[in-house]
């Protein structure tokens, strides 16, 4: 039997449950992402959703503020190996370890590449409160000169 390897040399899941879990996972419009988008929109912010990143057509940001060159990623604690909530599944443990490590490495490469071209990546964890996440996004945008964010920062 031939074994296939993924893009990073990680074999595809041999377990049907792992495959089902991965294929059923939403790529966009997750509950934490929608909550952040609604909160920012209610404050008057406008942004692009699920936009391909400049120079990286296979990678996308959850929210993109193009004029201010800021890409916001809403990260799931499991899929992106949150340092606060990381747990490795017991079944097929080595495969999952490699998979999650590959996700973290891809995130780091994306951040480094965005910084090189003058963009600012901002990672928001799903466990963060919406208020806290909105505060981090608006502070970041204010530092980059977004007029609405500057105004909101002045009201604090």
Coordinates of C-alpha atoms in Angstrom, one line a residue:
X1 CA 0.0 0.0 0.0
X2 CA 1.3 3.4 -1.0
X3 CA 1.3 6.2 1.7
X4 CA 0.7 9.7 0.6
X5 CA 2.3 12.7 2.4
X6 CA 0.8 16.2 2.8
X7 CA 2.4 19.4 1.8
X8 CA 4.7 19.5 4.8
X9 CA 5.6 15.8 4.7
X10 CA 2.9 15.0 7.2
X11 CA 1.0 11.9 6.2
X12 CA -2.7 12.2 5.8
X13 CA -4.8 11.0 8.7
X14 CA -5.2 7.2 8.8
X15 CA -8.1 7.5 11.1
X16 CA -11.6 8.1 9.6
X17 CA -12.6 10.2 12.7
X18 CA -9.6 12.5 12.2
X19 CA -10.4 13.0 8.6
X20 CA -14.1 13.6 9.4
X21 CA -13.1 16.2 12.0
X22 CA -10.8 18.0 9.6
X23 CA -13.2 18.1 6.7
X24 CA -16.1 19.3 8.8
X25 CA -14.2 22.2 10.3
X26 CA -15.3 25.6 9.1
X27 CA -12.6 27.6 7.3
X28 CA -14.5 30.9 7.8
X29 CA -17.5 32.4 9.6
X30 CA -16.7 30.6 12.9
X31 CA -18.6 31.8 16.0
X32 CA -15.6 33.8 17.5
X33 CA -14.9 35.3 14.1
X34 CA -18.5 36.4 13.6
X35 CA -18.6 37.9 17.1
X36 CA -15.5 40.0 16.4
X37 CA -16.7 41.1 13.0
X38 CA -20.1 42.1 14.4
X39 CA -18.5 44.1 17.3
X40 CA -16.1 45.9 14.9
X41 CA -18.8 46.6 12.4
X42 CA -21.1 48.1 15.1
X43 CA -18.3 50.5 15.9
X44 CA -18.2 51.6 12.3
X45 CA -15.1 49.7 11.1
X46 CA -15.1 48.3 7.6
X47 CA -12.9 45.5 6.5
X48 CA -12.4 42.7 4.0
X49 CA -13.3 39.1 5.0
X50 CA -11.4 36.0 4.0
X51 CA -9.1 37.9 1.7
X52 CA -6.0 36.2 0.2
X53 CA -2.8 37.8 1.6
X54 CA -0.5 39.8 -0.7
X55 CA 2.1 37.5 -2.2
X56 CA 0.5 34.4 -0.5
X57 CA -2.5 33.4 -2.6
X58 CA -3.1 30.1 -0.6
X59 CA -3.2 32.0 2.8
X60 CA -6.0 34.1 3.9
X61 CA -6.8 36.5 6.8
X62 CA -10.1 36.4 8.6
X63 CA -10.3 40.3 8.6
X64 CA -8.2 42.6 6.5
X65 CA -7.8 46.3 6.8
X66 CA -6.1 46.9 3.5
X67 CA -5.4 50.6 3.7
X68 CA -3.8 50.1 7.1
X69 CA -2.0 47.0 6.1
X70 CA -3.3 45.0 9.0
X71 CA -4.4 41.3 8.8
X72 CA -6.4 39.8 11.7
X73 CA -6.5 36.1 12.3
X74 CA -9.0 34.5 14.7
X75 CA -7.3 31.4 15.9
X76 CA -9.0 28.3 17.3
X77 CA -7.2 27.0 20.4
X78 CA -7.0 23.4 19.2
X79 CA -6.0 24.0 15.6
X80 CA -3.3 26.6 16.3
X81 CA -2.0 25.0 19.5
X82 CA -2.9 27.7 22.0
X83 CA -0.3 27.8 24.7
X84 CA -3.0 28.2 27.3
X85 CA -5.3 25.4 26.2
X86 CA -3.1 23.0 24.2
X87 CA -4.0 19.3 24.6
X88 CA -2.9 16.6 22.2
X89 CA -5.4 13.9 21.4
X90 CA -4.5 10.5 22.8
X91 CA -5.5 8.6 19.7
X92 CA -3.1 8.9 16.7
X93 CA -1.0 11.1 19.0
X94 CA 2.2 11.5 16.8
X95 CA 0.2 12.4 13.7
X96 CA -1.7 15.1 15.6
X97 CA 1.5 16.4 17.2
X98 CA 3.1 16.8 13.7
X99 CA -0.2 18.4 12.3
X100 CA -0.5 21.0 15.0
X101 CA 3.2 21.8 14.9
X102 CA 2.9 22.3 11.2
X103 CA 0.0 24.7 11.7
X104 CA 2.0 26.8 14.2
X105 CA 5.0 26.8 11.9
X106 CA 2.8 28.0 9.0
X107 CA 1.4 30.8 11.2
X108 CA 4.9 31.9 12.1
X109 CA 6.0 31.9 8.4
X110 CA 2.9 33.9 7.5
X111 CA 3.6 36.5 10.2
X112 CA 7.2 36.8 9.2
X113 CA 6.3 37.3 5.5
X114 CA 3.6 39.9 6.3
X115 CA 6.1 41.8 8.4
X116 CA 8.7 41.8 5.6
X117 CA 6.3 43.4 3.2
X118 CA 5.1 46.0 5.7
X119 CA 1.9 44.4 7.0
X120 CA 1.0 43.8 10.6
X121 CA -0.4 40.4 11.5
X122 CA -2.7 40.3 14.6
X123 CA -3.6 37.0 16.1
X124 CA -6.7 36.8 18.3
X125 CA -7.5 33.6 20.2
X126 CA -11.0 32.1 20.3
X127 CA -10.9 32.1 24.1
X128 CA -10.3 35.9 24.3
X129 CA -13.3 38.0 25.2
X130 CA -14.9 39.9 22.3
X131 CA -14.3 43.2 24.2
X132 CA -10.6 42.4 24.7
X133 CA -10.2 41.4 21.1
X134 CA -11.9 44.5 19.8
X135 CA -9.6 46.6 22.1
X136 CA -6.5 44.9 20.7
X137 CA -7.7 45.4 17.1
X138 CA -8.6 49.1 17.6
X139 CA -5.4 49.8 19.5
X140 CA -3.4 48.3 16.7
X141 CA -5.3 50.2 14.0
X142 CA -4.9 53.5 16.0
X143 CA -1.2 53.0 16.1
X144 CA -1.3 52.6 12.3
X145 CA -3.3 55.8 11.9
X146 CA -6.9 54.6 11.3
X147 CA -9.0 57.7 12.1
X148 CA -11.9 55.9 13.7
X149 CA -9.6 53.8 15.9
X150 CA -7.7 57.0 16.8
X151 CA -11.0 58.6 17.8
X152 CA -12.0 55.6 19.9
X153 CA -8.6 55.5 21.6
X154 CA -9.0 59.2 22.5
X155 CA -12.3 58.4 24.2
X156 CA -10.8 55.9 26.6

